[in-house]
Short mmCIF file of C-alpha atoms and ligand atoms in Angstrom, two decimals:
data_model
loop_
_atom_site.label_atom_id
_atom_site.label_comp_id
_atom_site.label_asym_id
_atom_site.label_seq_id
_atom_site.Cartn_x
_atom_site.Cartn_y
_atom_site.Cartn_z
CA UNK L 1 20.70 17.60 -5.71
CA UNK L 2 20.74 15.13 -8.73
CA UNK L 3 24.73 15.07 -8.48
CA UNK L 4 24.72 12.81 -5.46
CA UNK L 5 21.93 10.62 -6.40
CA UNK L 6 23.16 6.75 -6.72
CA UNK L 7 21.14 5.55 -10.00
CA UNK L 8 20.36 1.77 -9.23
CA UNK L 9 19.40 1.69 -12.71
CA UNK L 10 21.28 2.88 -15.90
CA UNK L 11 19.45 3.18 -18.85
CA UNK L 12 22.12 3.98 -21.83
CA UNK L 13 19.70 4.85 -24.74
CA UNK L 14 17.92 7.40 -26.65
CA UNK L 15 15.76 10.34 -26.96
CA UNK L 16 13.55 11.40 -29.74
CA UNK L 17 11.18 14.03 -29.45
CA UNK L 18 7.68 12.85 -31.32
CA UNK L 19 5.77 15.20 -33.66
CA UNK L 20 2.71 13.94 -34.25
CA UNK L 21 0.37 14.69 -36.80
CA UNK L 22 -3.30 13.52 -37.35
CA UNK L 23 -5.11 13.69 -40.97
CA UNK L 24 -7.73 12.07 -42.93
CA UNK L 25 -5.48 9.99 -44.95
CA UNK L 26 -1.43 9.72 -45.63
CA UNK L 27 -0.64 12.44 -47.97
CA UNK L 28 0.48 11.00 -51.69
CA UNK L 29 3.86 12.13 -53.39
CA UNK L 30 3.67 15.98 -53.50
CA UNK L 31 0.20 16.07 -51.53
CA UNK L 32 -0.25 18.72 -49.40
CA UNK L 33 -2.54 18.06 -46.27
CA UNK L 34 -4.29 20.27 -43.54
CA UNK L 35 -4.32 17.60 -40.60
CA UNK L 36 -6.47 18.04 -37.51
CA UNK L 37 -4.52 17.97 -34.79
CA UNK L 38 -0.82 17.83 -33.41
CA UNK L 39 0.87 16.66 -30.89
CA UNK L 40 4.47 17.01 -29.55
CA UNK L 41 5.83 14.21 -27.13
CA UNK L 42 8.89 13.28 -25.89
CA UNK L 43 9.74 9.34 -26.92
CA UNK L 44 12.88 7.27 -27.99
CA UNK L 45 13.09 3.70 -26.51
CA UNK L 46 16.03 4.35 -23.89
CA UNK L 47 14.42 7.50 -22.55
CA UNK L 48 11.12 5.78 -22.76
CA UNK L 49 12.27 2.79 -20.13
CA UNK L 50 13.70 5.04 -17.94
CA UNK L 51 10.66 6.81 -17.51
CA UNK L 52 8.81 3.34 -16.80
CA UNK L 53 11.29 2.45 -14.66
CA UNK L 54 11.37 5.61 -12.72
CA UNK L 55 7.13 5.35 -12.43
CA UNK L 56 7.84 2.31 -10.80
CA UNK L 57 9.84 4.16 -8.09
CA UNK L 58 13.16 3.05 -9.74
CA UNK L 59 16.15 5.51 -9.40
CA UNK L 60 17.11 5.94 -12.36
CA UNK L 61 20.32 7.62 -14.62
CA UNK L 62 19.84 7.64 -18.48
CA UNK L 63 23.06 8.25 -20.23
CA UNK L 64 22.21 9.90 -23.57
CA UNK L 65 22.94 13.17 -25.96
CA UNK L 66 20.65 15.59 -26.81
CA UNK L 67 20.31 18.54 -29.19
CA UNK L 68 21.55 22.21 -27.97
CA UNK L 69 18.37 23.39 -29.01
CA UNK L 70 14.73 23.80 -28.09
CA UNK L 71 13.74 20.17 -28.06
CA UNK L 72 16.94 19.25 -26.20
CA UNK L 73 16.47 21.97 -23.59
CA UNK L 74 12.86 21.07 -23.23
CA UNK L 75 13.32 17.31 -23.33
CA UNK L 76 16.19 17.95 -20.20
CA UNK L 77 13.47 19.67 -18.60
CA UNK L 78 10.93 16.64 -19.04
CA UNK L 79 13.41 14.47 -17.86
CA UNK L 80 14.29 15.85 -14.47
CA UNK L 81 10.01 16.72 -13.75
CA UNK L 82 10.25 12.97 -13.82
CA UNK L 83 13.39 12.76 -11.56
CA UNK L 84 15.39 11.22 -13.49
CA UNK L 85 19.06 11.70 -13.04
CA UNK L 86 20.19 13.15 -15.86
CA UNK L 87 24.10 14.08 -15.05
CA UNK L 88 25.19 12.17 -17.70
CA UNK L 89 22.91 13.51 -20.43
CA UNK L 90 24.64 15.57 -23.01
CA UNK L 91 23.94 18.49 -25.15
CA UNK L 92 25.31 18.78 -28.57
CA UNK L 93 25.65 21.29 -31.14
CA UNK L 94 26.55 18.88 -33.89
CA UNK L 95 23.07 17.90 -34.77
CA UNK L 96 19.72 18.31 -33.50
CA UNK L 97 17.68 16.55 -30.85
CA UNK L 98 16.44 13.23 -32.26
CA UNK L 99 13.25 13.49 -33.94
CA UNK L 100 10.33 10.86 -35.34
CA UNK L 101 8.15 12.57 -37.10
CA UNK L 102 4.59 10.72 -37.11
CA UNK L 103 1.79 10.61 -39.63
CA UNK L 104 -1.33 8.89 -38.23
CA UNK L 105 -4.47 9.36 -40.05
CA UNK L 106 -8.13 8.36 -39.44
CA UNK L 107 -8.07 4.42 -39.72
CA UNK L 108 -4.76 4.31 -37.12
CA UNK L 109 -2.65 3.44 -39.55
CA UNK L 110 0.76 5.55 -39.44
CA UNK L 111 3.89 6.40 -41.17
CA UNK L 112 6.85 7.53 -39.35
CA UNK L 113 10.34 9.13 -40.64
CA UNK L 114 12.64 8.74 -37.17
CA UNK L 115 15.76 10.84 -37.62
CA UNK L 116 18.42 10.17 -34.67
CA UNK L 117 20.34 12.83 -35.11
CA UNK L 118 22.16 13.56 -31.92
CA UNK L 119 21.74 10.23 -30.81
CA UNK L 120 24.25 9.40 -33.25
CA UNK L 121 26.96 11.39 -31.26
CA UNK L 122 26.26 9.73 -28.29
CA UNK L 123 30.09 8.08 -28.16
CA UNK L 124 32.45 5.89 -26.32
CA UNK L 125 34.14 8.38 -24.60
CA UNK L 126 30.22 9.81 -22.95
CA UNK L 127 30.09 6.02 -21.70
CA UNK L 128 33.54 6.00 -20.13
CA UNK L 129 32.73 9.41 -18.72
CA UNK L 130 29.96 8.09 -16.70
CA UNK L 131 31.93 4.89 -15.45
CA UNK L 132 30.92 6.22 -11.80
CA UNK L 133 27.03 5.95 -12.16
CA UNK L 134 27.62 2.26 -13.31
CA UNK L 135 29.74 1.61 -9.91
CA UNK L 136 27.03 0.75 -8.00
CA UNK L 137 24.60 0.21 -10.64
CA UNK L 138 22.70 -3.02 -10.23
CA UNK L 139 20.94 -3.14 -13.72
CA UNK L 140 21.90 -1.57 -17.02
CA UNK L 141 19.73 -1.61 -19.87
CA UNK L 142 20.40 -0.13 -23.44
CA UNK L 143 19.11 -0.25 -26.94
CA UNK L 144 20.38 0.38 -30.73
CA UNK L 145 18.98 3.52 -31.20
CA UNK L 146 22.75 4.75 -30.39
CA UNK L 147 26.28 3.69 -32.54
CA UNK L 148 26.81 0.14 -31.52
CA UNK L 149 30.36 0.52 -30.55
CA UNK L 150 28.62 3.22 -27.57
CA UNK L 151 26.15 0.40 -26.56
CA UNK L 152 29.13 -2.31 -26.60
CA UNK L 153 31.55 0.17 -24.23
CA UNK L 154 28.37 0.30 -22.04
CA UNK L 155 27.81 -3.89 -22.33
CA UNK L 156 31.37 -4.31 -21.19
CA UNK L 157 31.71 -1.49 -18.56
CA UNK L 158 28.98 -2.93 -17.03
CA UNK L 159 30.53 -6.69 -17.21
CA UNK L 160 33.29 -5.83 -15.70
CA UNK L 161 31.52 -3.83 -13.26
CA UNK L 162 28.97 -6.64 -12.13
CA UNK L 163 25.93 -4.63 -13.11
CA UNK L 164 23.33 -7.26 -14.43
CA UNK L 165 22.54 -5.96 -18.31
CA UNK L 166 19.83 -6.21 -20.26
CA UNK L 167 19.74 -5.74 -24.34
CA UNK L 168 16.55 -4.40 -25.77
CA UNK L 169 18.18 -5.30 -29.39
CA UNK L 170 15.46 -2.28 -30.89
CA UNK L 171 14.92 -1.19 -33.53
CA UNK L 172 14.70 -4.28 -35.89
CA UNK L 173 18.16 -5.16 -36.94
CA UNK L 174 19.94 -7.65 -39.64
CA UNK L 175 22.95 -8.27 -37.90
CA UNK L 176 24.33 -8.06 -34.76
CA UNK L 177 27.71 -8.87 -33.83
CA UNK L 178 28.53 -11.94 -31.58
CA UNK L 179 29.61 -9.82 -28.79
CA UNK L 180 26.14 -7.89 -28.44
CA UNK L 181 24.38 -11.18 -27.60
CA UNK L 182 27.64 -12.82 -25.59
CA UNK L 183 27.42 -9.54 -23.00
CA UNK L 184 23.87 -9.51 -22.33
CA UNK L 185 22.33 -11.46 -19.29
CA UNK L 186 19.01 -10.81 -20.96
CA UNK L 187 18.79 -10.35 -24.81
CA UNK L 188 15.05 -9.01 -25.31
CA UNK L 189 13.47 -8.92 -28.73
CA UNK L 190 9.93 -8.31 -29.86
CA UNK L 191 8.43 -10.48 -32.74
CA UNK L 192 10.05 -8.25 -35.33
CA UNK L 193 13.19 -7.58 -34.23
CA UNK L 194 13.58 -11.49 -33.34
CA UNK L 195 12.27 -12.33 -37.11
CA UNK L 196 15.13 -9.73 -38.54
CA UNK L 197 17.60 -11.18 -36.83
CA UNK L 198 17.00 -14.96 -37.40
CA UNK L 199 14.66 -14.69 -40.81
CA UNK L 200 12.06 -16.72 -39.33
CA UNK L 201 8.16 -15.52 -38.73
CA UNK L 202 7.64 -15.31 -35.12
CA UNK L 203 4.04 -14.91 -34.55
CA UNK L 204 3.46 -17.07 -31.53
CA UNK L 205 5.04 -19.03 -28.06
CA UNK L 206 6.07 -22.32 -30.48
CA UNK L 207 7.93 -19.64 -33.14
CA UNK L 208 9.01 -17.31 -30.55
CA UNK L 209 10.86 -20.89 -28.56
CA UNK L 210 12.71 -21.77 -31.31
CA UNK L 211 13.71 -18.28 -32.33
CA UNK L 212 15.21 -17.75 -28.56
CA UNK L 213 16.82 -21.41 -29.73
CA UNK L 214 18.09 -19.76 -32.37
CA UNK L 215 19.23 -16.61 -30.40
CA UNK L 216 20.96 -18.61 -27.75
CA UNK L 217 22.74 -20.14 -30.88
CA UNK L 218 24.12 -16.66 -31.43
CA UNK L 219 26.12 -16.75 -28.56
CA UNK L 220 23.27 -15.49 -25.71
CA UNK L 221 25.12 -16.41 -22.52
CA UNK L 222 22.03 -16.58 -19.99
CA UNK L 223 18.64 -15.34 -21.16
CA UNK L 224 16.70 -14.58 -24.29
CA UNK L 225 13.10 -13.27 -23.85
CA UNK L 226 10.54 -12.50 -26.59
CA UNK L 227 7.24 -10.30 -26.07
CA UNK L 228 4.84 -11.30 -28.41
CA UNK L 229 2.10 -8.11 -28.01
CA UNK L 230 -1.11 -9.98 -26.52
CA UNK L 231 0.16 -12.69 -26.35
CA UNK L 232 2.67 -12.19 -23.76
CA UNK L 233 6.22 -12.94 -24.02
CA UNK L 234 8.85 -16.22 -23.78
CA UNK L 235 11.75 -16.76 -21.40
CA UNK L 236 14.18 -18.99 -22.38
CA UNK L 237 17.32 -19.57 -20.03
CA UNK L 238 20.37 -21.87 -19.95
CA UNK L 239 20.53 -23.82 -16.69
CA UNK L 240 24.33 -24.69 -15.17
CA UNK L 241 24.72 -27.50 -17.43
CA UNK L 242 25.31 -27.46 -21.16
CA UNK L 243 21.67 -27.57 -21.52
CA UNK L 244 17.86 -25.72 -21.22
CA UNK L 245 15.63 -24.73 -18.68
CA UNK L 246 12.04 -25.36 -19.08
CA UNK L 247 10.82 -22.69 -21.09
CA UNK L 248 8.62 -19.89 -19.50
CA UNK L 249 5.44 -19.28 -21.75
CA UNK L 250 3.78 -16.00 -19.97
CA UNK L 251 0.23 -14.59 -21.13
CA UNK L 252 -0.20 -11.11 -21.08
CA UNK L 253 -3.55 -10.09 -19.42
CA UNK L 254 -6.40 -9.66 -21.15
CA UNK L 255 -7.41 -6.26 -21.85
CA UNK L 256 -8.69 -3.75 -23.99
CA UNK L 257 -6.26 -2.45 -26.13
CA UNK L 258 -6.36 1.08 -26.78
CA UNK L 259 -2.73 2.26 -28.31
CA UNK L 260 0.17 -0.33 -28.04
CA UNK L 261 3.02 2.23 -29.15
CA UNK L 262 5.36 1.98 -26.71
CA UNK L 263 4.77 -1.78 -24.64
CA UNK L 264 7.59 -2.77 -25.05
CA UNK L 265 9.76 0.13 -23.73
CA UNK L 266 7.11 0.00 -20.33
CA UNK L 267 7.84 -3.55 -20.44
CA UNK L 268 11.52 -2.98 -20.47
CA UNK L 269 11.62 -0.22 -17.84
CA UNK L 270 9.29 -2.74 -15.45
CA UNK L 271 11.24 -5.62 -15.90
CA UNK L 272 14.71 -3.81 -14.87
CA UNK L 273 12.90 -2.34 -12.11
CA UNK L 274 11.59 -5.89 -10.64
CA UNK L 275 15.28 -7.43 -11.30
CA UNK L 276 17.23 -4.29 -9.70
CA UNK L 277 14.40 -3.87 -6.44
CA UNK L 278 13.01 -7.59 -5.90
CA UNK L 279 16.31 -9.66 -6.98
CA UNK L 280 14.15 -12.09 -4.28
CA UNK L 281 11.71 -12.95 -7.16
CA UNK L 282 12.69 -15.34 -10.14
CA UNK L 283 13.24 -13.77 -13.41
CA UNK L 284 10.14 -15.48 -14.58
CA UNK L 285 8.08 -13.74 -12.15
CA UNK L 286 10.06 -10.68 -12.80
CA UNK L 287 8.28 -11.10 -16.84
CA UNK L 288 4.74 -11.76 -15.56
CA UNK L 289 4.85 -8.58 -13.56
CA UNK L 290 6.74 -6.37 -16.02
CA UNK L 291 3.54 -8.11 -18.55
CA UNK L 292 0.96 -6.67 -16.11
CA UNK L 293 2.45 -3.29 -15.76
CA UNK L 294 2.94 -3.50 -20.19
CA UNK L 295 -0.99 -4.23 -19.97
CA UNK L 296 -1.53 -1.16 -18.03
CA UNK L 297 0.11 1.02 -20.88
CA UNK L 298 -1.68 -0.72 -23.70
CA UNK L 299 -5.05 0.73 -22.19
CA UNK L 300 -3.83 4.33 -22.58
CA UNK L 301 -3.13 6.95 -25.51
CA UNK L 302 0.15 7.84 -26.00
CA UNK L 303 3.55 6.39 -24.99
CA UNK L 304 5.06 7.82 -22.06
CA UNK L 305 1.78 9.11 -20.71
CA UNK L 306 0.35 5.73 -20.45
CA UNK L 307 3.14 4.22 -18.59
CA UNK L 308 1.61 3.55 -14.73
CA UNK L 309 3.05 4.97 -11.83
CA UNK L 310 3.51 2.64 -8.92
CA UNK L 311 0.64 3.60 -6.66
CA UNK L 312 -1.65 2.61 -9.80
CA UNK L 313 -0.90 -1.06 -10.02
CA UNK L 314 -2.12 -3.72 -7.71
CA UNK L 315 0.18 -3.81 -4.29
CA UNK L 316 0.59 -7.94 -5.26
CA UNK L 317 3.08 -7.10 -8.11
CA UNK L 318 5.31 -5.54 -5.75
CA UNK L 319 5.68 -8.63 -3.08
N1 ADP U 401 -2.83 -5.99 -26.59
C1 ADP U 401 -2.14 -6.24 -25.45
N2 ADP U 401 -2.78 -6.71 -24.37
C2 ADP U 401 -2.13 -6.97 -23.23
N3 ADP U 401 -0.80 -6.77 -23.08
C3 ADP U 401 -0.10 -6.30 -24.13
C4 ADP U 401 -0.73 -5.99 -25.36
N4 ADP U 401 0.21 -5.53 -26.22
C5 ADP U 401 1.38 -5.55 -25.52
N5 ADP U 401 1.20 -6.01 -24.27
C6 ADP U 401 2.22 -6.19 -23.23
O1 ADP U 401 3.36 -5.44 -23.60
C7 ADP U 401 4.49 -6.30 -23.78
C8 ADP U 401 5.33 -5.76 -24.92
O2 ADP U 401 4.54 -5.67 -26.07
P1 ADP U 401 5.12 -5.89 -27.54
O3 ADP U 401 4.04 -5.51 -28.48
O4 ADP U 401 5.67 -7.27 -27.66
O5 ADP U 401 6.32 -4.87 -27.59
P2 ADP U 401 6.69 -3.76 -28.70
O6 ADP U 401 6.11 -2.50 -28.17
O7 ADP U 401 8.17 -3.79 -28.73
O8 ADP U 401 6.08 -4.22 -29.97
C9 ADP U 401 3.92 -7.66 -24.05
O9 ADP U 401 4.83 -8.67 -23.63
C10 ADP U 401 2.65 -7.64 -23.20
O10 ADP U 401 2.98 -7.98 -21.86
C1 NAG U 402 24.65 25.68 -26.58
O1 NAG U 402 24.41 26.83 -27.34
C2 NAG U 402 24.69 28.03 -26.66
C3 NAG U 402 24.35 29.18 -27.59
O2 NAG U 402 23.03 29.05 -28.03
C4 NAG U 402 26.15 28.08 -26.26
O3 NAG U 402 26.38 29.24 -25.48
C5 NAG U 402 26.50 26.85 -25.43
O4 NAG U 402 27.88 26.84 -25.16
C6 NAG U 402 26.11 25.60 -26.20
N1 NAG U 402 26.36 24.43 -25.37
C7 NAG U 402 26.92 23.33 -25.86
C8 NAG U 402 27.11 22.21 -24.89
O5 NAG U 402 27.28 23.20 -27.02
C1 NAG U 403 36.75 3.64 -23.10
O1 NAG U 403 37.20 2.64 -22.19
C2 NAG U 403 37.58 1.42 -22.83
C3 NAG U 403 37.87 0.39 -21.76
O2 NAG U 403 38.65 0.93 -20.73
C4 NAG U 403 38.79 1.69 -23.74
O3 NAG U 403 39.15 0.52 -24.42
C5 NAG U 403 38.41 2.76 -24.76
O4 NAG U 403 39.53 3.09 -25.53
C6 NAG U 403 37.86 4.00 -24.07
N1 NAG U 403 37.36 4.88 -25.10
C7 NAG U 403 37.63 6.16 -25.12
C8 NAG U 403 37.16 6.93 -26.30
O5 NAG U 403 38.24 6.72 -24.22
C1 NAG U 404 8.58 -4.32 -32.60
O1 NAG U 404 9.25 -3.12 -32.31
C2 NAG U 404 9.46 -2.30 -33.47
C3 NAG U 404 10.32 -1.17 -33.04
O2 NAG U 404 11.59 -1.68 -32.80
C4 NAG U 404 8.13 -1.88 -34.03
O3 NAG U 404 8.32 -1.08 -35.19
C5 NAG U 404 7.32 -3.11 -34.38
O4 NAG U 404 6.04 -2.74 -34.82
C6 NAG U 404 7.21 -4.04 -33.19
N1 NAG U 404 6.61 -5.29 -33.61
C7 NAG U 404 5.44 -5.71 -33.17
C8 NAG U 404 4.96 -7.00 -33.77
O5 NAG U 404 4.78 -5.09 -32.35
#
């Protein structure tokens, strides 16, 4: 029974359903193209870190709106085969399931067209409605692939609440307001999302520091971490004082990279799974292990199907 289940995790986010299609080359204006294969997956970054974090044994409650349609009914499905607890996912009739619709020809290169459709209903009122899974909630993570003023209830609820919250600011945004980075314990970029929001290049651990300078400068309260693909990922944290703590500078593993898409999101999922199960370990060890179970992912096709489940990782990460 799913309706008794005390999420320790709430994941207030998104769900896109990815159609994928595989040709020779993009198609031009007007081109018409017979591709080789297709594929149909179920993504969207919150949905995406709650399955990490579930994988890792996490319970986990994503709070999110689907389509009252086929995608919808089958994503629900998906959702709970994963045990997931899914009481406060909604279906709506006033758009379709969300939808990113993926061109990816020979050479790996891709376009995408995402359209969020019923994300975009996902409202205030869903987030009040769920005030009892944040209760006893001990980490809430959420993302902008949902209105703002939805992921801002969810921010405060969760303030007042206690529950430790984590921003994934995705995707890459120009502006955020003051309050998105003042109610997150950890605001979490990746290089593009950091360089949209500060119009800087971050390419690297020296760019990547002073862009989490730069961050903090926004009105980050606590934390600010950057992943930086192979190259790992940045913590910077304010100690007690009016000052720094030594920045962390964390290398990812080396591995072979097979298909990235997605790293982030496992990253995400592990990292509110280490801070909500082993609030023992320091936040910076919390990164290197959410980086090793990212490095799984990478060496994987697909998104969701390349996140690891617990019993695949090395027993160290997990004491
Ligand atoms: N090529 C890679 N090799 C090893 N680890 C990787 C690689 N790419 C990503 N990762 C891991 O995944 C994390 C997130 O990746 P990143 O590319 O920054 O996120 P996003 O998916 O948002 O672009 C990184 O911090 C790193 O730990
Ligand atoms: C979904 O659609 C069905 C008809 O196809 C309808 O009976 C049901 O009430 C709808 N549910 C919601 C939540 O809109
Ligand atoms: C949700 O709760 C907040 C805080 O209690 C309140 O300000 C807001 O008006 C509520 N929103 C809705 C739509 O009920
Ligand atoms: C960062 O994440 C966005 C999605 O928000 C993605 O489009 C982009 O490629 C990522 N950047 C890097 C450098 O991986």
């Amino acid at each position: 029974m799913t309706l008794h289940q005390q999420a320790d995790i709430v994941v207030l986010g998104s769900f896109m359903t990815d159609v994928v299609s595989y040709v020779s080359h993009l198609p031009r204006v007007g081109e018409t193209l017979c591709g080789s294969k297709l594929a149909i997956c179920c993504g969207g970054k919150g949905a995406n870190q709650a399955v990490s974090a579930t994988r890792l044994g996490a319970n986990t409650a994503i709070i999110g709106k689907l389509g009252n349609d086929s995608f919808g009914k089958s994503y629900l499905d998906a959702l709970k085969k994963e045990q997931i607890i899914t009481d406060f996912v909604g279906l709506t009739s006033e758009a379709l399931t969300g939808l990113a619709q993926i061109i990816v020809e020979d050479s790996g290169q891709n376009s995408i067209v995402i359209v969020p459709g019923a994300n975009n209903y996902l409202t205030t009122q869903d987030v009040n409605n769920s005030k009892a899974t944040f209760v006893k909630a001990k980490v809430m993570l959420s993302v902008l692939e949902i209105p703002r003023e939805t992921v801002l209830t969810g921010l405060k609820l969760a303030n007042e609440l206690g529950v430790f919250t984590i921003l994934n600011a995705a995707p890459a945004v120009e502006n955020l307001e003051k309050d998105f980075y003042e109610l997150a314990d950890i605001f979490c970029v990746n290089e593009t999302e950091a360089e949209m929001l500060i119009g800087q290049p971050v390419t690297n651990h020296d760019e990547a520091l002073s862009a989490a300078h730069c961050l903090m400068g926004k009105g980050c309260k606590k934390h600010v971490l950057v992943t930086l693909g192979k190259h790992g990922a940045l913590l910077l944290s304010r100690n007690d004082k009016d000052g720094f703590l030594d920045p962390v500078s964390v290398t990812a593993p080396e591995v072979k990279a097979i298909d990235t898409t997605g790293a982030g999101d496992c990253f995400l999922g592990a990292l509110a799974y280490f801070l909500a199960y082993h609030p023992d370990f320091p936040l910076s060890k919390a990164v290197v292990n959410s980086c090793r179970v990212a490095s799984k992912s990478v060496q994987k096709a697909g998104t969701q199907t390349s996140f690891p489940y617990k019993q695949e990782l090395e027993c160290d990460l997990f004491v």
